[in-house]
CSV table of C-alpha atoms in Angstrom, one decimal:
chain,number,residue,atom,x,y,z
A,149,MET,CA,25.3,-0.6,-2.3
A,150,THR,CA,23.2,-2.4,-4.9
A,151,ASP,CA,19.5,-2.4,-4.2
A,152,THR,CA,18.1,-5.8,-5.0
A,153,THR,CA,14.7,-5.3,-3.5
A,154,HIS,CA,13.1,-4.7,-6.9
A,155,SER,CA,10.7,-7.5,-7.8
A,156,ARG,CA,7.2,-8.4,-8.9
A,157,ASP,CA,4.2,-6.9,-7.1
A,158,PRO,CA,2.9,-9.5,-4.6
A,159,LEU,CA,-0.5,-7.8,-4.3
A,160,ALA,CA,-3.3,-9.0,-6.4
A,161,ASP,CA,-4.6,-6.9,-9.3
A,162,ASP,CA,-7.8,-6.2,-7.4
A,163,ALA,CA,-6.0,-4.9,-4.3
A,164,PRO,CA,-6.7,-1.2,-3.5
A,165,ALA,CA,-4.8,1.1,-5.7
A,166,HIS,CA,-3.3,3.0,-2.8
A,167,SER,CA,-1.8,-0.2,-1.3
A,168,ARG,CA,-0.2,-1.2,-4.6
A,169,LEU,CA,1.2,2.3,-5.1
A,170,LEU,CA,2.7,2.4,-1.6
A,171,LEU,CA,4.3,-1.0,-2.0
A,172,ARG,CA,5.8,0.0,-5.3
A,173,MET,CA,7.3,3.1,-3.7
A,174,ALA,CA,8.6,1.3,-0.6
A,175,ARG,CA,12.0,0.8,-2.2
A,176,LEU,CA,15.2,2.7,-1.6
A,177,ARG,CA,15.8,3.2,-5.4
A,178,LEU,CA,13.3,3.2,-8.2
A,179,THR,CA,14.0,1.8,-11.7
A,180,GLU,CA,12.4,3.2,-14.9
A,181,GLU,CA,9.9,0.3,-14.7
A,182,ASP,CA,9.0,1.3,-11.1
A,183,VAL,CA,8.5,4.9,-12.1
A,184,ALA,CA,6.3,3.9,-15.1
A,185,ALA,CA,4.2,1.6,-12.8
A,186,ILE,CA,3.9,4.4,-10.2
A,187,ARG,CA,2.7,6.9,-12.7
A,188,SER,CA,0.2,4.4,-14.0
A,189,LEU,CA,-1.2,3.7,-10.5
A,190,ALA,CA,-1.3,7.4,-9.6
A,191,ALA,CA,-3.5,8.0,-12.7
A,192,ARG,CA,-6.1,5.5,-11.7
A,193,PRO,CA,-9.5,7.1,-11.0
A,194,ASP,CA,-10.1,4.7,-8.1
A,195,LEU,CA,-7.0,5.7,-6.2
A,196,ASP,CA,-7.9,7.2,-2.8
A,197,TRP,CA,-5.2,9.7,-2.1
A,198,GLY,CA,-6.4,10.2,1.5
A,199,ALA,CA,-5.9,6.5,2.1
A,200,PHE,CA,-2.5,6.6,0.5
A,201,LEU,CA,-1.4,9.5,2.7
A,202,GLU,CA,-2.6,7.7,5.8
A,203,ALA,CA,-0.9,4.4,4.9
A,204,ALA,CA,2.3,6.2,4.0
A,205,ALA,CA,2.4,7.9,7.4
A,206,TRP,CA,1.3,4.8,9.3
A,207,HIS,CA,4.1,2.7,7.6
A,208,LYS,CA,6.6,5.5,8.2
A,209,LEU,CA,7.4,6.0,4.6
A,210,LEU,CA,6.5,9.6,4.0
A,211,PRO,CA,10.1,10.9,3.9
A,212,LEU,CA,11.2,8.2,1.4
A,213,ILE,CA,8.2,8.9,-0.8
A,214,GLY,CA,9.0,12.6,-0.6
A,215,ARG,CA,12.5,12.0,-2.0
A,216,HIS,CA,11.0,9.8,-4.8
A,217,VAL,CA,8.5,12.6,-5.7
A,218,ASP,CA,11.4,15.1,-6.0
A,219,ARG,CA,14.0,12.9,-7.6
A,220,HIS,CA,11.7,11.4,-10.2
A,221,ARG,CA,9.7,14.6,-10.8
A,222,LEU,CA,6.5,13.0,-9.8
A,223,ASP,CA,5.2,16.5,-9.0
A,224,ARG,CA,5.0,17.1,-12.7
A,225,LYS,CA,2.9,15.6,-15.5
A,226,ALA,CA,4.4,13.0,-17.9
A,227,GLY,CA,2.6,13.2,-21.2
A,228,GLU,CA,-1.0,12.5,-20.4
A,229,LEU,CA,-0.3,11.1,-17.0
A,230,PRO,CA,-1.0,13.5,-14.1
A,231,ALA,CA,1.3,14.6,-11.4
A,232,PHE,CA,1.0,13.7,-7.8
A,233,PRO,CA,-1.5,16.0,-6.1
A,234,TYR,CA,-0.2,18.2,-3.2
A,235,PRO,CA,3.4,17.2,-3.8
A,236,TRP,CA,4.6,19.6,-1.1
A,237,VAL,CA,3.1,17.3,1.5
A,238,PHE,CA,5.5,14.6,0.5
A,239,THR,CA,8.6,16.7,-0.2
A,240,GLY,CA,7.8,18.7,3.0
A,241,ALA,CA,7.8,15.4,5.0
A,242,TYR,CA,11.3,14.6,3.7
A,243,LEU,CA,12.7,18.0,4.5
A,244,ALA,CA,11.1,18.1,7.9
A,245,ASN,CA,12.4,14.6,8.7
A,246,ARG,CA,15.9,15.8,7.7
A,247,ALA,CA,15.8,18.7,10.1
A,248,ARG,CA,14.3,16.5,12.9
A,249,ASN,CA,16.9,13.7,12.4
A,250,GLN,CA,19.7,16.3,12.5
A,251,GLY,CA,18.5,17.5,15.8
A,252,LEU,CA,18.4,13.9,17.1
A,253,SER,CA,21.9,13.3,15.7
A,254,ASP,CA,23.4,16.3,17.5
A,255,GLU,CA,21.9,15.1,20.8
A,256,PHE,CA,22.8,11.4,20.4
A,257,GLY,CA,26.3,12.2,19.3
A,258,ARG,CA,26.8,13.8,22.7
A,259,VAL,CA,25.4,10.6,24.3
A,260,PHE,CA,27.9,8.5,22.5
A,261,GLU,CA,30.7,10.8,23.6
A,262,ALA,CA,29.6,10.7,27.2
A,263,LEU,CA,29.2,6.9,27.3
A,264,SER,CA,32.7,6.5,25.7
A,265,ALA,CA,34.2,9.0,28.2
A,266,ALA,CA,32.8,6.8,31.0
A,267,GLY,CA,34.6,3.8,29.5
A,268,LEU,CA,31.4,2.0,28.7
A,269,ARG,CA,31.0,-0.5,25.8
A,270,PHE,CA,27.9,0.0,23.7
A,271,ALA,CA,26.6,-0.7,20.2
A,272,VAL,CA,24.0,1.3,18.2
A,273,ARG,CA,21.0,-0.7,17.0
A,274,LYS,CA,18.7,0.2,14.1
A,275,GLY,CA,18.1,4.0,13.8
A,276,PHE,CA,21.1,5.9,12.7
A,277,SER,CA,23.0,2.7,12.0
A,278,LEU,CA,20.6,2.1,9.2
A,279,GLY,CA,20.0,5.7,8.3
A,280,GLU,CA,23.7,6.5,7.8
A,281,GLY,CA,24.4,3.0,6.5
A,282,GLU,CA,22.1,1.2,4.2
A,283,TYR,CA,19.9,4.2,3.5
A,284,SER,CA,22.9,6.5,3.0
A,285,ASP,CA,20.6,9.4,3.9
A,286,PRO,CA,19.4,9.7,7.5
A,287,ALA,CA,16.5,11.9,6.3
A,288,LEU,CA,14.8,8.9,4.5
A,289,ARG,CA,14.1,7.0,7.7
A,290,ARG,CA,11.8,8.1,10.5
A,291,ILE,CA,13.9,7.7,13.7
A,292,ALA,CA,12.1,7.6,17.0
A,293,ASP,CA,14.8,7.0,19.5
A,294,LEU,CA,18.3,5.8,20.2
A,295,ASP,CA,18.6,2.1,20.7
A,296,VAL,CA,21.7,1.1,22.5
A,297,LEU,CA,23.0,-2.4,23.3
A,298,LEU,CA,24.7,-2.4,26.7
A,299,SER,CA,25.8,-5.1,29.1
A,300,ARG,CA,23.5,-5.4,32.2
A,301,ASP,CA,26.6,-5.0,34.4
A,302,ASP,CA,27.0,-1.5,33.0
A,303,ALA,CA,23.4,-0.4,33.5
A,304,ARG,CA,24.1,1.5,36.7
A,305,ALA,CA,27.1,3.4,35.2
A,306,ALA,CA,25.0,4.2,32.1
A,307,HIS,CA,22.2,5.4,34.3
A,308,GLU,CA,24.5,7.9,35.9
A,309,VAL,CA,25.8,9.1,32.6
A,310,LEU,CA,22.3,9.7,31.3
A,311,LEU,CA,21.2,11.5,34.5
A,312,ARG,CA,24.1,13.9,34.1
A,313,LEU,CA,22.9,14.6,30.5
A,314,GLY,CA,19.4,15.5,31.8
A,315,TYR,CA,17.6,12.2,31.1
A,316,ILE,CA,15.2,10.4,33.5
A,317,GLN,CA,13.3,7.2,33.1
A,318,GLY,CA,9.7,8.2,32.4
A,319,ARG,CA,7.1,9.2,29.9
A,320,VAL,CA,6.2,12.6,28.4
A,321,ALA,CA,3.6,14.4,30.5
A,322,GLU,CA,0.4,15.5,28.9
A,323,ASP,CA,1.6,19.1,28.7
A,324,GLY,CA,4.6,17.9,26.6
A,325,GLU,CA,6.9,20.0,28.7
A,326,ARG,CA,8.3,17.5,31.2
A,327,ILE,CA,9.0,13.9,31.9
A,328,GLU,CA,7.0,12.0,34.5
A,329,PRO,CA,8.4,8.9,36.2
A,330,TYR,CA,6.8,5.6,35.4
A,331,SER,CA,4.4,4.0,37.9
A,332,ARG,CA,5.6,1.2,40.1
A,333,GLU,CA,3.3,-1.2,38.2
A,334,THR,CA,4.9,-0.3,34.9
A,335,GLN,CA,8.4,-0.7,36.4
A,336,ALA,CA,7.6,-4.1,37.8
A,337,PHE,CA,6.0,-5.3,34.5
A,338,TRP,CA,8.9,-4.0,32.5
A,339,LYS,CA,11.5,-5.6,34.7
A,340,MET,CA,9.7,-9.0,34.7
A,341,ASN,CA,8.9,-9.3,31.0
A,342,LEU,CA,11.4,-7.2,28.9
A,343,SER,CA,15.1,-7.3,28.1
A,344,ASN,CA,15.3,-3.5,28.0
A,345,GLN,CA,15.6,-0.8,30.6
A,346,LEU,CA,12.7,1.6,30.9
A,347,PRO,CA,13.2,4.4,28.3
A,348,TYR,CA,15.3,7.4,29.4
A,349,ARG,CA,13.8,10.7,28.2
A,350,LYS,CA,14.3,14.4,28.4
A,351,PRO,CA,12.2,17.2,26.8
A,352,GLY,CA,13.2,18.0,23.2
A,353,GLY,CA,12.1,21.6,23.5
A,354,ARG,CA,11.1,21.9,19.8
A,355,PRO,CA,7.9,21.2,17.8
A,356,ASP,CA,9.4,18.3,15.8
A,357,ILE,CA,11.1,16.7,18.8
A,358,THR,CA,8.8,16.3,21.8
A,359,ASP,CA,11.5,14.3,23.6
A,360,PHE,CA,14.9,12.6,23.2
A,361,ASN,CA,14.5,8.9,24.0
A,362,VAL,CA,17.4,6.5,24.8
A,363,ASP,CA,16.4,2.8,25.0
A,364,ILE,CA,19.0,0.6,26.6
A,365,CYS,CA,18.8,-3.1,25.6
A,366,HIS,CA,20.6,-6.0,27.4
A,367,ASP,CA,19.5,-8.9,25.1
A,368,ILE,CA,18.2,-8.7,21.6
A,369,PHE,CA,15.5,-11.3,22.4
A,370,GLN,CA,12.7,-11.0,24.8
A,371,LYS,CA,12.7,-12.9,28.1
A,372,LYS,CA,9.6,-15.0,27.3
A,373,SER,CA,10.9,-16.0,23.8
A,374,GLY,CA,13.1,-18.8,25.2
A,375,VAL,CA,16.0,-17.4,23.1
A,376,SER,CA,18.9,-15.3,24.3
A,377,ALA,CA,21.7,-13.3,22.7
A,378,ALA,CA,23.1,-11.2,25.6
A,379,ALA,CA,24.7,-7.9,25.0
A,380,GLY,CA,28.1,-8.9,26.5
A,381,GLU,CA,28.8,-11.5,23.8
A,382,LEU,CA,27.5,-9.2,21.0
A,383,LEU,CA,29.6,-6.3,22.2
A,384,ASP,CA,32.7,-8.6,22.0
A,385,ARG,CA,32.0,-8.8,18.2
A,386,ALA,CA,30.9,-5.2,17.7
A,387,VAL,CA,32.6,-3.1,15.0
A,388,PRO,CA,33.7,0.6,15.3
A,389,VAL,CA,31.8,3.1,13.2
A,390,VAL,CA,31.2,6.9,13.2
A,391,LEU,CA,27.5,7.7,13.8
A,392,CYS,CA,26.0,11.1,14.5
A,393,GLY,CA,29.4,12.6,14.1
A,394,ALA,CA,30.9,10.7,17.0
A,395,PRO,CA,32.9,7.4,17.4
A,396,ALA,CA,30.6,4.5,18.2
A,397,TRP,CA,30.1,0.8,17.6
A,398,GLU,CA,27.4,-1.3,15.9
A,399,PRO,CA,26.8,-5.0,16.1
A,400,ALA,CA,28.7,-7.3,13.8
A,401,PRO,CA,26.9,-8.0,10.5
A,402,ASP,CA,25.6,-11.4,11.6
A,403,ASP,CA,24.3,-10.0,14.9
A,404,ARG,CA,22.8,-7.0,13.3
A,405,LEU,CA,20.7,-9.1,10.9
A,406,LEU,CA,19.7,-11.3,13.8
A,407,ASP,CA,18.7,-8.2,15.9
A,408,LEU,CA,16.5,-6.9,13.1
A,409,CYS,CA,14.8,-10.3,12.7
A,410,SER,CA,14.1,-10.4,16.5
A,411,HIS,CA,12.9,-6.8,16.5
A,412,LEU,CA,10.5,-7.3,13.6
A,413,HIS,CA,9.1,-10.5,15.1
A,414,LYS,CA,8.6,-9.0,18.6
A,415,GLU,CA,6.6,-6.0,17.3
A,416,ALA,CA,4.6,-7.9,14.7
A,417,THR,CA,3.3,-10.4,17.3
A,418,SER,CA,3.2,-8.5,20.6
A,419,LEU,CA,-0.2,-7.2,21.8
A,420,HIS,CA,1.2,-3.9,22.9
A,421,PHE,CA,2.5,-3.0,19.4
A,422,ILE,CA,-0.7,-4.4,17.8
A,423,GLU,CA,-2.9,-2.2,19.8
A,424,ASP,CA,-0.7,0.8,19.1
A,425,ARG,CA,-0.8,0.0,15.4
A,426,GLN,CA,2.9,-0.4,15.2
A,427,ASP,CA,3.0,-4.1,14.6
A,428,LEU,CA,3.2,-4.3,10.8
A,429,GLN,CA,4.9,-1.4,9.1
A,430,LEU,CA,6.5,-1.6,5.6
A,431,SER,CA,9.5,0.4,6.9
A,432,LYS,CA,10.6,-2.5,9.1
A,433,PHE,CA,10.4,-5.0,6.3
A,434,LEU,CA,12.4,-2.6,4.1
A,435,ASP,CA,15.0,-2.2,6.8
A,436,LEU,CA,15.5,-5.9,7.0
A,437,ALA,CA,15.4,-6.3,3.2
A,438,LEU,CA,18.2,-3.8,2.7
A,439,VAL,CA,20.4,-5.5,5.2
A,440,ALA,CA,19.6,-9.0,3.9
A,441,ALA,CA,20.2,-8.0,0.3
A,442,ALA,CA,23.7,-6.8,1.1
A,443,CYS,CA,24.7,-10.3,2.5
A,444,GLU,CA,26.9,-12.5,0.3
A,445,ASP,CA,26.8,-16.3,0.4
A,446,ASP,CA,29.5,-16.6,3.1
A,447,ALA,CA,27.8,-14.1,5.3
A,448,TRP,CA,24.6,-16.1,5.0
A,449,GLN,CA,26.4,-19.2,6.1
A,450,ARG,CA,27.8,-17.4,9.1
A,451,PHE,CA,24.4,-16.1,9.9
A,452,LEU,CA,22.8,-19.5,9.8
A,453,LYS,CA,25.4,-20.8,12.2
A,454,ARG,CA,24.6,-17.9,14.5
A,455,VAL,CA,20.9,-18.6,14.4
A,456,ALA,CA,21.4,-22.2,15.2
A,457,ALA,CA,23.8,-21.4,18.1
A,458,VAL,CA,21.1,-19.3,19.8
A,459,GLY,CA,18.1,-21.5,18.8
A,460,GLY,CA,16.3,-18.6,17.0
A,461,GLU,CA,15.2,-20.5,13.9
A,462,GLU,CA,11.4,-19.8,14.3
A,463,ILE,CA,11.8,-16.2,15.1
A,464,VAL,CA,14.3,-15.6,12.2
A,465,TYR,CA,12.2,-17.5,9.8
A,466,TYR,CA,9.1,-15.5,10.7
A,467,ALA,CA,10.9,-12.3,9.9
A,468,LEU,CA,12.7,-13.4,6.7
A,469,HIS,CA,9.6,-15.3,5.4
A,470,PHE,CA,7.4,-12.2,5.4
A,471,THR,CA,10.2,-10.0,4.2
A,472,ALA,CA,10.6,-12.3,1.3
A,473,VAL,CA,6.9,-12.0,0.5
A,474,LEU,CA,7.3,-8.3,0.0
A,475,TYR,CA,10.9,-8.3,-1.3
A,476,PRO,CA,11.5,-11.7,-2.9
A,477,ASP,CA,15.0,-10.9,-4.2
A,478,ALA,CA,16.3,-9.9,-0.8
A,479,VAL,CA,16.4,-13.3,0.9
A,480,PRO,CA,17.9,-16.3,-0.9
A,481,GLU,CA,15.6,-19.3,-1.2
A,482,GLN,CA,18.2,-21.6,0.2
A,483,VAL,CA,18.3,-19.6,3.4
A,484,LEU,CA,14.6,-19.8,3.8
A,485,THR,CA,14.7,-23.5,3.1
A,486,ALA,CA,17.5,-24.0,5.7
A,487,LEU,CA,15.5,-22.1,8.4
A,488,ARG,CA,11.9,-23.3,7.6
A,489,PRO,CA,10.5,-25.3,10.6
A,490,ALA,CA,8.5,-28.4,10.0
A,491,ASP,CA,5.3,-26.7,11.3
A,492,THR,CA,4.8,-23.1,10.0
A,493,ASP,CA,1.3,-22.7,11.5
A,494,TYR,CA,2.8,-20.2,14.0
A,495,LEU,CA,3.2,-17.7,11.2
A,496,GLU,CA,-0.4,-16.7,11.5
A,497,LEU,CA,-0.5,-16.4,15.3
A,498,TYR,CA,0.1,-13.4,17.6
A,499,GLY,CA,0.2,-12.8,21.3
A,500,SER,CA,2.3,-15.8,22.1
A,501,LEU,CA,4.9,-13.8,24.0
A,502,ASP,CA,2.1,-12.3,26.0
A,503,GLY,CA,0.7,-15.7,26.9
A,504,GLN,CA,-2.5,-15.0,25.0
A,505,SER,CA,-2.0,-16.6,21.6
A,506,ALA,CA,-4.6,-15.9,18.9
A,507,ARG,CA,-4.9,-16.4,15.2
A,508,TRP,CA,-5.2,-13.6,12.6
A,509,GLU,CA,-8.4,-13.8,10.5
A,510,GLN,CA,-6.9,-12.1,7.5
A,511,PRO,CA,-3.9,-13.3,5.5
A,512,PHE,CA,-0.6,-11.3,5.8
A,513,LEU,CA,-0.9,-9.0,2.8
A,514,GLU,CA,-4.5,-8.1,3.6
A,515,ARG,CA,-3.8,-7.2,7.2
A,516,LEU,CA,-0.6,-5.4,6.3
A,517,PHE,CA,-2.7,-2.7,4.5
A,518,ASN,CA,-5.8,-2.9,6.6
A,519,ALA,CA,-5.7,0.1,8.9
A,520,ARG,CA,-8.8,-1.1,10.8
A,521,ARG,CA,-7.5,-4.6,11.7
A,522,HIS,CA,-6.4,-3.4,15.2
A,523,THR,CA,-9.9,-2.7,16.4
A,524,ALA,CA,-11.0,-6.4,16.5
A,525,GLY,CA,-9.8,-9.5,18.2
A,526,THR,CA,-7.0,-8.0,20.3
A,527,VAL,CA,-6.6,-8.3,24.1
A,528,SER,CA,-5.6,-5.5,26.4
A,529,THR,CA,-2.1,-5.5,27.8
A,530,VAL,CA,-0.4,-3.5,30.5
A,531,PRO,CA,0.0,0.1,29.2
A,532,LEU,CA,3.0,2.3,29.9
A,533,ARG,CA,2.0,5.0,32.3
């Protein structure tokens, strides 16, 4: 697949050097121009390597950076330009993520086989669909859980399958050794507000996998969004794939792009994710940019029709607009023009899905790299406990 996410640097010249370096490296493949710019930024005396490491981890890009460091020999000097300090931190993150994701793959492959054996239709969202697809290397992407699209009518049968595999709906206990059921308050909140089942977990039993987590989704949009794309219809269009070494399905290309847009918008604007510092992460924009960049003109036309059919223009425009800020070559301008609503003021708002809408004080690019933005102006939401 051709990587068309290479483009100009949208950050101002006076932006912190570590932010500019991270954004330059947040690409699946690096050109010679990229490598030259990366080495120049890495040689700047004002580069804060501690801030770079924190940002890379926060944006879930450490494994990708590790492969860049190894593949482009950034651990070595180039003429008068210095090497990356402590390169083993970055290459070690890549290798550790490869081992971790292999452990997840082994487990989730068994989940796919069990769901199929029970005659259940399902489709894999994000995660290994992206890791084994667009990234062509599951070690590059930090995978947290298994996201499965499943009809609500099949929820009980899937519940029984997961119980037999050792999963329960709960959170990891403080000792890290067991799973505790969720409180009734959390169960009620989740059922009322979200389109997902409460996460199914079982202990991972290893230092790099605290738990295995299966997240069952019945609609790729949240209940309070006013938009719906139910699993049943999406599963009718799902395509067969092999993931984690087992037969599975993933949403059709149009639905997959729509799903990524909805997911990015939800996490970027929801108070729960803002307070957990998981709202704006470069890795999510890169996911969307890679899938968008692979779309041909006819695929975009089908996608626009799908968006119009579900009424998701504002949500999709939000996701693609900010993705295009970071990766301008990934999203055609005519697509953005077709989706752009008359009033774009909502782009700077958050909390609307929580009924507590507020406005960001910083523009997008500043808050994207501001690790302290989460400590001011947010409102508490119901925690998972």
